[in-house]
Short mmCIF file of C-alpha atoms in Angstrom, two decimals:
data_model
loop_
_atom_site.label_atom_id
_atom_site.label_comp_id
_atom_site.label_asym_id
_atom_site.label_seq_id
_atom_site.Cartn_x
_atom_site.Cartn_y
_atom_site.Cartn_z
CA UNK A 516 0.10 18.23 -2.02
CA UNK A 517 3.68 18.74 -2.38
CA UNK A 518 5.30 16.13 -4.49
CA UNK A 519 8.79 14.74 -4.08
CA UNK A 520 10.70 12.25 -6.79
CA UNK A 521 10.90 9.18 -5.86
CA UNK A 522 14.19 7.50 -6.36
CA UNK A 523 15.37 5.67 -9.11
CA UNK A 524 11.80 5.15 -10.10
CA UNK A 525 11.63 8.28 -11.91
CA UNK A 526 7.92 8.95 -10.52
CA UNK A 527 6.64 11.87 -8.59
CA UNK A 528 4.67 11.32 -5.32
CA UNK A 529 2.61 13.00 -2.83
CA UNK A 530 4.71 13.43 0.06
CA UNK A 531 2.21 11.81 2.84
CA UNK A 532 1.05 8.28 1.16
CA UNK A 533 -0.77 5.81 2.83
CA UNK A 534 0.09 2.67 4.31
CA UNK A 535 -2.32 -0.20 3.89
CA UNK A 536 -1.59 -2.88 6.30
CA UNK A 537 -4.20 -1.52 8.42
CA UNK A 538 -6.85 -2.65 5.58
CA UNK A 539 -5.40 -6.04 5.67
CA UNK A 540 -4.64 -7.35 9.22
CA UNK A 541 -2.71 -7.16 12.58
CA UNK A 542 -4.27 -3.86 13.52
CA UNK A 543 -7.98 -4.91 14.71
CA UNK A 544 -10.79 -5.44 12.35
CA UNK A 545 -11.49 -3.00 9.75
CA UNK A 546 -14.30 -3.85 7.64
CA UNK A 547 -14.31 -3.97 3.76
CA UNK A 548 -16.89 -0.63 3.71
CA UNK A 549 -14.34 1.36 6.28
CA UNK A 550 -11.39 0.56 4.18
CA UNK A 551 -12.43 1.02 0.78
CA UNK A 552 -13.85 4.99 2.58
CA UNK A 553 -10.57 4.87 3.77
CA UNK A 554 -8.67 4.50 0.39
CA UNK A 555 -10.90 7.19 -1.32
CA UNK A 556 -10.56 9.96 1.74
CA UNK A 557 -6.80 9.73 1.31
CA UNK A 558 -7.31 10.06 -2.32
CA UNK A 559 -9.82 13.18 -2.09
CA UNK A 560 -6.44 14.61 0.30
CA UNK A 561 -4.09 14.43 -2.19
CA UNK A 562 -2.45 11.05 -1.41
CA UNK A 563 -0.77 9.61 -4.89
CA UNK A 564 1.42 6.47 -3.48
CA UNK A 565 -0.25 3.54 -1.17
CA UNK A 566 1.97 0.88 -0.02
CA UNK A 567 1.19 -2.73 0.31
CA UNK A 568 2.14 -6.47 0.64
CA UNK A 569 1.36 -9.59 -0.28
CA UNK A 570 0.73 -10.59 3.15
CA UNK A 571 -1.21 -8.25 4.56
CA UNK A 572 -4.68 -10.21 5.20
CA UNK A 573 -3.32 -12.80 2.59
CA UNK A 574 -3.91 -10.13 -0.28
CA UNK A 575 -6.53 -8.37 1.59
CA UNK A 576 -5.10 -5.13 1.57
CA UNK A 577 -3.53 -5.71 -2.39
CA UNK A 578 -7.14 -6.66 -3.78
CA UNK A 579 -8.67 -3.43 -1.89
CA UNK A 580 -5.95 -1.40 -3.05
CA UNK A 581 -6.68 -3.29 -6.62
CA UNK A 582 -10.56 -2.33 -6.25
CA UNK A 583 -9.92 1.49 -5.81
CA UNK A 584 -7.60 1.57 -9.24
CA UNK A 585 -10.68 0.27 -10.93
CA UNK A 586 -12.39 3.33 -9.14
CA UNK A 587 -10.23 6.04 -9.31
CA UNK A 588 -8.13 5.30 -12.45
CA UNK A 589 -7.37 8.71 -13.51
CA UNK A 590 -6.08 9.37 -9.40
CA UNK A 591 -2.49 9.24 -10.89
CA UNK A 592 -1.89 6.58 -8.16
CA UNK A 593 1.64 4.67 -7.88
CA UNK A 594 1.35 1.44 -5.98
CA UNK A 595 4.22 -0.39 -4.15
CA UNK A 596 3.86 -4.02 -2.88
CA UNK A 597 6.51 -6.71 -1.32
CA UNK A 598 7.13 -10.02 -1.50
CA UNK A 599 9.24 -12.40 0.32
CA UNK A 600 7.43 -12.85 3.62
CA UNK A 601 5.02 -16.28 1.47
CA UNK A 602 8.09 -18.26 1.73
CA UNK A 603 7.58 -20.98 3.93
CA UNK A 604 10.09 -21.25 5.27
CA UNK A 605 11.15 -17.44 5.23
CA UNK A 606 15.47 -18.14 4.24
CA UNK A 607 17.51 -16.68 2.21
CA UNK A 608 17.77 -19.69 -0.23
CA UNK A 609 13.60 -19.16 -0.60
CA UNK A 610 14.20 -15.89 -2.80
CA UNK A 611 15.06 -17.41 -6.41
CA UNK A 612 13.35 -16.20 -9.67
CA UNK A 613 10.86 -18.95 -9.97
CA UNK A 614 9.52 -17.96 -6.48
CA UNK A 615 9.80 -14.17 -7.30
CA UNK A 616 7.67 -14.72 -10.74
CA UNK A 617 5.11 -16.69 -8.35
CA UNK A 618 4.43 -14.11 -6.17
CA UNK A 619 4.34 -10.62 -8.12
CA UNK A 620 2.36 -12.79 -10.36
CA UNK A 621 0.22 -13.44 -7.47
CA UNK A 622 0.15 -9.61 -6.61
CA UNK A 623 -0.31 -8.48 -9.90
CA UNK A 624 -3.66 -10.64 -9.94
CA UNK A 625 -4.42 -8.94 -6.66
CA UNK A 626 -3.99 -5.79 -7.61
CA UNK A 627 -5.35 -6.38 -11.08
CA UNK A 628 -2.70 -4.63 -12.89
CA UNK A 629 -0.40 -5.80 -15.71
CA UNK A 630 2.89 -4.12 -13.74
CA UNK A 631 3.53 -3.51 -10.58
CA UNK A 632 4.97 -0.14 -10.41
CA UNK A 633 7.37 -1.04 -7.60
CA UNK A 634 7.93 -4.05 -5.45
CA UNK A 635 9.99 -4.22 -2.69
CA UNK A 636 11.76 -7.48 -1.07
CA UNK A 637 10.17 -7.54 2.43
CA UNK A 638 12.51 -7.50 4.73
CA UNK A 639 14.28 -10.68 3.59
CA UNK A 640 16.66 -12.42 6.15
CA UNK A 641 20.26 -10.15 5.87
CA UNK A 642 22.13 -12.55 3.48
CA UNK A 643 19.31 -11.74 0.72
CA UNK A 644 20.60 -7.89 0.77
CA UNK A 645 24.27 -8.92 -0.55
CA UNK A 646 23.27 -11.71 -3.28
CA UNK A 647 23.90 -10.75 -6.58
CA UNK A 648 21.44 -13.31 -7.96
CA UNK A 649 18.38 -11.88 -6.02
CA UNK A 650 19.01 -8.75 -7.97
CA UNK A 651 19.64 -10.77 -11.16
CA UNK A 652 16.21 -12.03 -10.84
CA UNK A 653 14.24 -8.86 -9.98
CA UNK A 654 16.08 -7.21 -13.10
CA UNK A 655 14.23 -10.35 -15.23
CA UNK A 656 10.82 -9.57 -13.64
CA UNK A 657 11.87 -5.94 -14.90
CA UNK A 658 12.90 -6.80 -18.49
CA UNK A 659 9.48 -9.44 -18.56
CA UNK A 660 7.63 -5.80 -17.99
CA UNK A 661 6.20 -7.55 -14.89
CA UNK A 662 7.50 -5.09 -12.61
CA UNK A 663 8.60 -1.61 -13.47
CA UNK A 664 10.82 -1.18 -10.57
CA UNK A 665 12.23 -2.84 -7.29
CA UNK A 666 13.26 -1.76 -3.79
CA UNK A 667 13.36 -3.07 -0.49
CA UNK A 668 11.97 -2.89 3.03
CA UNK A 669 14.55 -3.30 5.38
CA UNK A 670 15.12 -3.74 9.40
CA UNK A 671 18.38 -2.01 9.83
CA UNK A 672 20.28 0.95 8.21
CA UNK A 673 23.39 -1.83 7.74
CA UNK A 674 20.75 -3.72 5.18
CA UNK A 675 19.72 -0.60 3.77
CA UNK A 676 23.26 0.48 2.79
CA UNK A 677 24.20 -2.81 1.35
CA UNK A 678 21.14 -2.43 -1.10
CA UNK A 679 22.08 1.28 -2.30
CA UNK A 680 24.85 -0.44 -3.51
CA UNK A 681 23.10 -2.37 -6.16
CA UNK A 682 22.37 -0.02 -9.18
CA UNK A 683 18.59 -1.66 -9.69
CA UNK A 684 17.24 -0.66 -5.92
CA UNK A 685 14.69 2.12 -6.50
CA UNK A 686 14.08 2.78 -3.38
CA UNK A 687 14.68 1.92 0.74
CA UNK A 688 11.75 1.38 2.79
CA UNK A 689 12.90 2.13 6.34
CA UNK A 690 10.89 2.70 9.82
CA UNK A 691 11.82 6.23 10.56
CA UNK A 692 10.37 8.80 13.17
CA UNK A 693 11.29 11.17 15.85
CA UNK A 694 11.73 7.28 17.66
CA UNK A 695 13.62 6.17 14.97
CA UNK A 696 16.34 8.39 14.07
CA UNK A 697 19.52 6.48 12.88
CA UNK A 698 18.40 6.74 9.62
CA UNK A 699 18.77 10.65 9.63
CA UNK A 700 22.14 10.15 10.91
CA UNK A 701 23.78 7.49 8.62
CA UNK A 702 21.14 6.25 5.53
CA UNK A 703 19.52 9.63 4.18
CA UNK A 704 22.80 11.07 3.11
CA UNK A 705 23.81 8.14 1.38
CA UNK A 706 20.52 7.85 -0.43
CA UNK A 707 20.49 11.05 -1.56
CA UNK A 708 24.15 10.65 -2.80
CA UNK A 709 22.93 7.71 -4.69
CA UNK A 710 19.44 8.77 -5.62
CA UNK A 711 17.91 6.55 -3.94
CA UNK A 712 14.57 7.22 -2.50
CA UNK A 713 13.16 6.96 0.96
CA UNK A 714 9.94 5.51 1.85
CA UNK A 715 9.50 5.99 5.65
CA UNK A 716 7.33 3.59 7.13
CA UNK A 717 5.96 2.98 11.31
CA UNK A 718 6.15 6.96 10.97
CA UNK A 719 4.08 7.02 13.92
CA UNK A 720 5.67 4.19 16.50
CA UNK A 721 2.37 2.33 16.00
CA UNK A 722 0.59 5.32 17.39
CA UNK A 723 2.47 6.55 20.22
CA UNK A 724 3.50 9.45 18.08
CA UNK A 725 -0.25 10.28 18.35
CA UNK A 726 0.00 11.35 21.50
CA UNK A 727 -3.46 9.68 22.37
CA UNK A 728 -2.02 6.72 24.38
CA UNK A 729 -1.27 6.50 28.33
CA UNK A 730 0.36 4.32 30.33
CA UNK A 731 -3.16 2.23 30.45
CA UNK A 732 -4.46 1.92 27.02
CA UNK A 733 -4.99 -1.46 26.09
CA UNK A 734 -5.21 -2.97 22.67
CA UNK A 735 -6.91 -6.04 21.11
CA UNK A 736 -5.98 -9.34 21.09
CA UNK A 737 -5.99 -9.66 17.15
CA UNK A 738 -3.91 -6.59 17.16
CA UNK A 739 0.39 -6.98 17.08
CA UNK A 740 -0.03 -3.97 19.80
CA UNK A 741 -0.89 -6.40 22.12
CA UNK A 742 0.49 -9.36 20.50
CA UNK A 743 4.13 -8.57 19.18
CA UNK A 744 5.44 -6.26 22.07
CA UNK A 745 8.15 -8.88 22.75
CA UNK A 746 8.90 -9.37 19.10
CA UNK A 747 6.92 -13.23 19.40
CA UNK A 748 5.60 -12.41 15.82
CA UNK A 749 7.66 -10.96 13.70
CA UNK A 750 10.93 -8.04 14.34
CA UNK A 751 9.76 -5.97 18.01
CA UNK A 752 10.95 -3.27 15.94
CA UNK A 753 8.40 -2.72 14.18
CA UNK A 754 5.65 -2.64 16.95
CA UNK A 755 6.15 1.01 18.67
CA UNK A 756 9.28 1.33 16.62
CA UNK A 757 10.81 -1.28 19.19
CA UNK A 758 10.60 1.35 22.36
CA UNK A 759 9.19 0.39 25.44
CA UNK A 760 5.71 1.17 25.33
CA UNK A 761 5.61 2.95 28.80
CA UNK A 762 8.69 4.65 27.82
CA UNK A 763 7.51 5.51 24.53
CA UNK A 764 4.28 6.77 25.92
CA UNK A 765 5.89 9.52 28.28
CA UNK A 766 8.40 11.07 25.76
CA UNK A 767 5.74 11.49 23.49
CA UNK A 768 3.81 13.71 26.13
CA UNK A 769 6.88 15.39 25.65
CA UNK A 770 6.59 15.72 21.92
CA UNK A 771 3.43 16.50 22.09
CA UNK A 772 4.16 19.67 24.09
CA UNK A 773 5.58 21.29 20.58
CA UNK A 774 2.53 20.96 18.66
CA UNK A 775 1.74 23.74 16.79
CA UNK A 776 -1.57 25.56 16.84
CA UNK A 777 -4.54 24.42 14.99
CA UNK A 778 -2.55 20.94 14.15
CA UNK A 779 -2.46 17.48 15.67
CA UNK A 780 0.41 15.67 17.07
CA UNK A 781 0.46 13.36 14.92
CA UNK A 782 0.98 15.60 12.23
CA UNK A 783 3.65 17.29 13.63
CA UNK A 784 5.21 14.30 13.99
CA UNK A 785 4.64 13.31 10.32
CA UNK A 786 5.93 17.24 9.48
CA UNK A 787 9.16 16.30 11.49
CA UNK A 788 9.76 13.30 9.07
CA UNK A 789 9.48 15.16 6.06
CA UNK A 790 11.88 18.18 7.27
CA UNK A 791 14.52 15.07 7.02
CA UNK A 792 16.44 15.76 3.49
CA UNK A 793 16.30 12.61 1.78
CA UNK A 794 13.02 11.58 2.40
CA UNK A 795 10.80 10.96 -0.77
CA UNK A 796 7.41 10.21 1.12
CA UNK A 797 6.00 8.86 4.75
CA UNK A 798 3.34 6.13 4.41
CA UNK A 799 1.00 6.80 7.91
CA UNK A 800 -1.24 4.07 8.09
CA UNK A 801 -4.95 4.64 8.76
CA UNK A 802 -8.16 2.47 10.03
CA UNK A 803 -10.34 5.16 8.75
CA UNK A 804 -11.86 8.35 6.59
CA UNK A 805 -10.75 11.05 9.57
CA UNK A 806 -7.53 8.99 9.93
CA UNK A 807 -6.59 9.17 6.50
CA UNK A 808 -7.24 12.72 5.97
CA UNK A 809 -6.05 14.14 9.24
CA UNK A 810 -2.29 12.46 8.08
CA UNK A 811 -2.63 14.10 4.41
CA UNK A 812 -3.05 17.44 6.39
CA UNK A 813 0.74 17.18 7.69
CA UNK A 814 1.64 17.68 4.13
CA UNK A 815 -0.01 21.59 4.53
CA UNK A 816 2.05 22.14 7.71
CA UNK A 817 5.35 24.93 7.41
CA UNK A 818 8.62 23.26 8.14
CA UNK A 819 8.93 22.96 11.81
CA UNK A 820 11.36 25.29 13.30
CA UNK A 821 14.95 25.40 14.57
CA UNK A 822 13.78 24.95 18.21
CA UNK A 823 11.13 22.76 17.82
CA UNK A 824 13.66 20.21 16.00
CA UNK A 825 16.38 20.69 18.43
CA UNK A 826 13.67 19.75 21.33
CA UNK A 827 12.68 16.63 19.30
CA UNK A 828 16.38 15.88 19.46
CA UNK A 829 16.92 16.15 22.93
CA UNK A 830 13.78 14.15 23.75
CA UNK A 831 15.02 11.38 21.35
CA UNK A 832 18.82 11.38 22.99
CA UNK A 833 17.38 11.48 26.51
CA UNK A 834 14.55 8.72 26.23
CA UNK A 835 14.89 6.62 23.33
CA UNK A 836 18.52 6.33 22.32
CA UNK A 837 19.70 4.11 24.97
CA UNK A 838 17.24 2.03 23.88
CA UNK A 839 16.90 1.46 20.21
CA UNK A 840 20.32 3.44 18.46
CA UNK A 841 22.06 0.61 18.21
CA UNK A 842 19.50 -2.03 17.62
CA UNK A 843 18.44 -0.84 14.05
#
């Protein structure tokens, strides 16, 4: 698999990575068997960086991830986790070292590693983004050796400017996809001029970038599908890349039109992502073995062409703008 740099962390990567809150929660019950196959498949295709959090199944998905190091320690594997999102409540004046030490401690035990290799603040509340003594602290969890470098997972591309502005962030996790396309406009040049690398998350609107979902598929209770579409759980955004979901499912019929031969659409969706300059790797999420594998494959795909980019435009300007542009 092609391998990109990945920001100020110095580390190559895998271009298609795996996200791993599937393993932990909010997406329907995946068994511990399923998501330990899971973690190896993506492993077998090529797949170097797995993201994480502290929250996902209340270290579910961290002490997984921490159980295939022990099995595959010569996999070359970079791990990224978050923190943030135990503070109870979740305000700006909950980020301090003492908190910060608790919980990469916490992950670190997960994972069963001695330094994280990057965490990322999850997606604080805005203030966090613009508080020199956040950054103060993660720089101490650096110069401990308890974390070898820090980034953060933001909401909106105003957060993720503010943070390229502090000389310590790694790395900007942000949802982009052919939904999602501020980004491209305004935060990947930026980056790049910075050297900041991109970590694109929700790369598939929660699916609907499949192109396997109609107007009447219906999804469990347990899963934030069904249970976040107004945003009652955490930021709408990041359920179907905040699009309406009937809206979302009839442009991608559209995109899914422009699928190549022999591929899926979901990989030519992932494909589209990586054709974005800027963009150090896309973290798909997967439930299982075919899942995982079938996403690594978009890494094999050529560059998508003039045409087929400019249609993904249109498609995004005519259906989606109006609704998200501005929101994100």
């Amino acid at each position: 698999m092609e391998k990109r740099n990945l920001g100020r962390t110095g580390r190559p990567v895998g271009v298609v990575g795996l996200g791993a809150w599937q393993l932990g929660a909010d997406w329907g019950e995946v068994d511990e068997g399923d998501a330990m196959a899971t973690l190896h498949a993506a492993v077998d295709a090529g797949v170097t960086f797995i993201d994480t959090a502290d929250v996902y199944g209340d270290g579910r998905s961290e002490r997984l991830v921490g159980r295939l190091l022990q099995e595959r320690p010569d996999a070359g594997l970079t791990v990224a986790t978050k923190a943030g999102r135990r503070a109870d409540p979740h305000v700006p004046e909950a980020y301090t070292l003492d908190n910060l030490r608790a919980w990469t401690d916490r992950s670190r035990r997960n994972l069963g590693v001695d330094t994280l290799d990057l965490v990322q603040l999850h997606c604080p509340p805005t203030p966090v983004y613009s508080t020199p003594a956040v950054y103060d602290a993660l720089d101490t969890l650096v110069a401990d050796g308890a974390v070898a470098a820090y980034g953060v997972s933001v909401e909106t591309v105003a957060e993720a400017l503010e943070a390229i502005s502090h000389p310590g962030v790694a790395t900007v996790q942000v949802i982009l996809n052919a939904f999602r396309q501020k980004p491209v406009e305004e935060l990947l040049p930026a980056a790049r001029e910075a050297g900041v690398g991109i970590i694109a998350r929700v790369p598939l609107a929660s699916g609907l970038l499949s192109g396997k979902y109609d107007e009447s598929t219906e999804f469990g209770p347990d899963d934030h599908r069904n249970y976040n579409r107004q945003g009652d759980a955490f930021d709408v955004g990041e359920t179907f890349a905040g699009v309406d979901f009937v809206t979302g499912v009839r442009a991608a019929r559209e995109i899914a039109e422009l699928t190549p031969e022999g591929a899926t659409t979901a990989q030519l969706a992932l494909r589209w992502i990586l054709d974005q300059d800027g963009v150090s790797v896309v973290i798909p999420g997967a439930r299982n073995a075919q899942q995982a594998q079938g996403n690594a494959a978009a890494a094999d795909l050529a560059p998508l062409d003039g045409a087929t980019l400019q249609r993904v435009r249109e498609v995004y300007d005519e259906r989606i703008r109006p609704q998200v542009h501005d929101r994100w």
